[in-house]
Tab-separated table of C-alpha atoms in Angstrom:
chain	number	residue	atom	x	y	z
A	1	UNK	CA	0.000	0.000	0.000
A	2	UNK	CA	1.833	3.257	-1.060
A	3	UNK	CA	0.876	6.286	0.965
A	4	UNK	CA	-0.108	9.014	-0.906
A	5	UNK	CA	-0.732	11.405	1.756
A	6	UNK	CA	-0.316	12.042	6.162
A	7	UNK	CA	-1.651	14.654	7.849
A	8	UNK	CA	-2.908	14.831	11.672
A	9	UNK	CA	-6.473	15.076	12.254
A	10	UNK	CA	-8.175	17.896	13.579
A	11	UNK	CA	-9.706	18.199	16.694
A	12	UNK	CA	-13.281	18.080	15.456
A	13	UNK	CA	-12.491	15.143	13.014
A	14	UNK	CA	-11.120	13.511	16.089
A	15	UNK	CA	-14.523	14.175	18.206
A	16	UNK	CA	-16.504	13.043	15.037
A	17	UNK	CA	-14.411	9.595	14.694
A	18	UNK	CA	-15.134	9.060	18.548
A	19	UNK	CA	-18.539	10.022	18.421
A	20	UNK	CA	-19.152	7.314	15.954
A	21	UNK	CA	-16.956	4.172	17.222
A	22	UNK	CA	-18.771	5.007	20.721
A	23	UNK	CA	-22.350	5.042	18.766
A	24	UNK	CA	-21.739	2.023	16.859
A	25	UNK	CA	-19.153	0.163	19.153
A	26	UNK	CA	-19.337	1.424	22.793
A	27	UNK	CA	-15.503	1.753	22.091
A	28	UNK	CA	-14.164	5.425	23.167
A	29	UNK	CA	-10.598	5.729	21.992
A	30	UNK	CA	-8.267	8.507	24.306
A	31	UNK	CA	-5.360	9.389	22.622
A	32	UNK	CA	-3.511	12.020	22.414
A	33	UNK	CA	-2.315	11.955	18.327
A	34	UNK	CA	-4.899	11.032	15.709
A	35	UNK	CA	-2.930	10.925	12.067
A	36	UNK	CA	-4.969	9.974	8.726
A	37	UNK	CA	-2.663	8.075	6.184
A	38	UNK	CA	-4.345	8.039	2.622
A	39	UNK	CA	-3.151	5.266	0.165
A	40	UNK	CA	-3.325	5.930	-3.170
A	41	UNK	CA	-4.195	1.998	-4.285
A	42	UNK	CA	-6.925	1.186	-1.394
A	43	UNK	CA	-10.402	2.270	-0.967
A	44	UNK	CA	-9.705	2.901	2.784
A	45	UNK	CA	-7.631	5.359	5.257
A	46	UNK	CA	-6.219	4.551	8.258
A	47	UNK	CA	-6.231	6.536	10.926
A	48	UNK	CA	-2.873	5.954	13.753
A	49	UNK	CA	-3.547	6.402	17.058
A	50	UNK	CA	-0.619	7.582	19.365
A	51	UNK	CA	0.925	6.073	16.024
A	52	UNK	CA	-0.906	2.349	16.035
A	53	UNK	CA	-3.477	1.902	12.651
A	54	UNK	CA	-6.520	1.215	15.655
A	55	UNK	CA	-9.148	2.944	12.945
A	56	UNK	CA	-9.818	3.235	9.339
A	57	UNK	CA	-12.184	4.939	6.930
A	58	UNK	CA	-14.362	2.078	4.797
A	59	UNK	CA	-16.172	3.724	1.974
A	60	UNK	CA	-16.074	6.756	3.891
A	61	UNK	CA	-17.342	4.883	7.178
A	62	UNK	CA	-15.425	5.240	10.127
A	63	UNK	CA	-14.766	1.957	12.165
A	64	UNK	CA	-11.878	-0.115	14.224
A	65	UNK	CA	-9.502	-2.105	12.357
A	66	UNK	CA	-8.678	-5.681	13.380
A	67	UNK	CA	-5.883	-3.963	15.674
A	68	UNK	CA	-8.065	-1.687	17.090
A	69	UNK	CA	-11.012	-4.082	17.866
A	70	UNK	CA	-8.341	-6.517	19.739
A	71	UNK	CA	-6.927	-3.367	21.828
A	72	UNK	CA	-10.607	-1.923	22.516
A	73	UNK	CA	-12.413	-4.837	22.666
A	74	UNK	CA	-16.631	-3.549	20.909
A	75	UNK	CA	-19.674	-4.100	22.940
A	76	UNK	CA	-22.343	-3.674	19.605
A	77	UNK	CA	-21.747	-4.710	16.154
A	78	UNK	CA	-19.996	-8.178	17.232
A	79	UNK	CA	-20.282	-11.601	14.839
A	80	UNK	CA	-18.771	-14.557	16.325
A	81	UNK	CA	-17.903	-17.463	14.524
A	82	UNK	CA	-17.108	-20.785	15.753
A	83	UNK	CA	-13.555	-22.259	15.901
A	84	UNK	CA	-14.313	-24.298	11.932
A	85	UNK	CA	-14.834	-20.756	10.603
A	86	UNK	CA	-11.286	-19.043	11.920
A	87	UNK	CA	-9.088	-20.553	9.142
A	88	UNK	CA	-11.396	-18.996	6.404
A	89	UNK	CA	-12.047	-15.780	8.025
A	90	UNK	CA	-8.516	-14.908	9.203
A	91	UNK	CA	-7.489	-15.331	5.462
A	92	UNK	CA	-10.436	-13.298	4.244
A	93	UNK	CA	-12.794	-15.378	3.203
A	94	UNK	CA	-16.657	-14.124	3.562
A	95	UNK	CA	-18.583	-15.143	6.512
A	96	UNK	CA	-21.061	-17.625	5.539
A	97	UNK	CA	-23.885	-18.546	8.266
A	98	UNK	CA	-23.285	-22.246	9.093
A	99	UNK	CA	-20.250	-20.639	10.667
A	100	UNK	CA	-22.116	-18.003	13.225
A	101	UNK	CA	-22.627	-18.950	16.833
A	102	UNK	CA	-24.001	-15.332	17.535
A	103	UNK	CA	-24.746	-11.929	16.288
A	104	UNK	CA	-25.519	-8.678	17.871
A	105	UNK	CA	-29.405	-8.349	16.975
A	106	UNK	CA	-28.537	-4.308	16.644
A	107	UNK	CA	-27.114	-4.938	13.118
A	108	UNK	CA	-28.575	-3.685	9.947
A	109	UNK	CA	-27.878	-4.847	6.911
A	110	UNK	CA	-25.225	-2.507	5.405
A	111	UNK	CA	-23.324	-1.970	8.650
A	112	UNK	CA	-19.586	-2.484	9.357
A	113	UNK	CA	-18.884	-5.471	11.315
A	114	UNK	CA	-16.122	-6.893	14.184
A	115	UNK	CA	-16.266	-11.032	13.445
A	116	UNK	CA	-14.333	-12.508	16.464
A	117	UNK	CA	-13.958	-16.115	17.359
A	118	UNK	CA	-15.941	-17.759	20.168
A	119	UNK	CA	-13.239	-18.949	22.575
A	120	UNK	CA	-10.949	-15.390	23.325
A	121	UNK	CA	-13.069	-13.120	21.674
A	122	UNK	CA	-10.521	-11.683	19.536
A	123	UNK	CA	-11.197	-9.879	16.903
A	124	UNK	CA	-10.492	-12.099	12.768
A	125	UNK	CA	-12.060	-9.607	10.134
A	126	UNK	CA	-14.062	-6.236	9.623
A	127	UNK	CA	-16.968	-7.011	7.215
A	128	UNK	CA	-19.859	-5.428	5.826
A	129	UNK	CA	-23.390	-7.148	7.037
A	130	UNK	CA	-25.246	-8.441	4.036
A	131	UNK	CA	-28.319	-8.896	6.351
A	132	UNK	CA	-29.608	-8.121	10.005
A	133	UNK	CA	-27.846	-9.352	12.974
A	134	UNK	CA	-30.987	-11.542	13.600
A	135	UNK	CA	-30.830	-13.060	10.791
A	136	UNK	CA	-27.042	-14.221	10.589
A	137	UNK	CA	-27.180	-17.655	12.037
A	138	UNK	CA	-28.569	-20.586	9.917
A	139	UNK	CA	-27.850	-23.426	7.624
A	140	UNK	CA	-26.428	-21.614	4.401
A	141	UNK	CA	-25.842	-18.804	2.700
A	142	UNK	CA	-23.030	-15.671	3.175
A	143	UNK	CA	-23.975	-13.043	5.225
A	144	UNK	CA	-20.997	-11.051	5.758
A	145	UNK	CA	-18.160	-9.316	3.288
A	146	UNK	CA	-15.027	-9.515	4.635
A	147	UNK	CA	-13.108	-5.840	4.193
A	148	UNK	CA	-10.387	-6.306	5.917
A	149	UNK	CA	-8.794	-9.297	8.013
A	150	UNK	CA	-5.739	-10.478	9.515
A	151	UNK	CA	-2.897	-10.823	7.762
A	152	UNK	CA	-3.742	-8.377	5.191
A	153	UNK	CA	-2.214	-5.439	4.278
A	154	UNK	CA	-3.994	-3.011	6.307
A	155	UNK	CA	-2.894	-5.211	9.325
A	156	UNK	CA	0.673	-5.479	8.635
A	157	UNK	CA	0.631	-1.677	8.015
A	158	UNK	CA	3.566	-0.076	9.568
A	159	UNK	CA	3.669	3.832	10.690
C-alpha cells in the first residue's frame, strides 16, 4: 500500500471519529495523536492512534480495524464465529452462516462489522453485514463481506 498522503487530524475530526466508534461500538478511543494516512491503491484510510493503525475509513465509514477491535475490545456490532470458521475468516474469506454462533441483533444490513472467534473473543475480520444481525445464524448462505482481516495489508501496516 503506497501512501499518498499524512496529515494529523483535527480536533473536530477527532470528536466526530469518537462520536461514531462510541455510537456504533461502545468503544471510546483517548489518545492524544490522531494521524490519517491516505493510500493511493486502497479504498480505505487509516487513521494511527498515538501512532498504532486502531481505525480506518471504509467507503467513507469510520470503524476499528482488526488492531483496534483486539486493543478496545466492541460491545455492539460483534459476529462470532465458531472455531471451523477461523481458518477462512482470518485469510479473508466471507462469513457464511453455518459458521455463526451469535450476532448482535442491533445490526442492519449494510453496517460495518467486528467477526471474532468464540473462545478469546478476539477480533479475525471487519466485514460489511449483508443482512440483520438476527438473521445471521442458519444453515447456508453468506452473510458477511469480509473488508479487511488479519494478515492483510492493512494489518501489517507499519507507521
Amino acid at each position: 500500500m503506497e501512501v499518498s498522503s499524512r496529515h494529523h487530524l483535527r480536533s473536530d475530526d477527532v470528536s466526530e471519529l469518537n462520536d461514531a466508534l462510541e455510537d456504533l461500538l461502545g468503544v471510546t478511543l483517548d489518545a492524544d495523536s490522531y494521524e490519517l494516512v491516505e493510500f493511493k491503491d486502497a479504498d480505505r484510510d487509516v487513521v494511527l492512534v498515538d501512532g498504532d493503525p486502531l481505525a480506518a475509513y471504509f467507503d467513507d465509514d469510520p470503524f476499528l480495524t482488526v488492531k483496534g477491535a483486539n486493543e478496545h475490545p466492541p460491545e455492539r456490532g460483534v459476529v462470532t464465529v465458531d472455531a471451523g470458521a477461523i481458518s477462512f475468516v482470518s485469510d479473508g474469506a466471507d462469513v457464511m452462516r453455518p459458521g455463526i454462533t451469535e450476532a448482535d441483533d442491533s445490526i442492519d444490513a449494510g453496517d460495518l462489522v467486528v467477526i471474532v472467534e468464540e473462545t478469546h473473543g478476539k477480533a479475525l475480520a471487519i466485514g460489511r453485514a449483508l443482512v440483520d444481525g438476527a438473521e445471521m445464524a442458519g444453515d447456508s448462505g453468506k452473510v458477511v463481506d469480509s473488508l479487511h482481516h488479519v494478515g492483510d495489508e492493512l494489518f501489517e501496516f507499519v507507521a
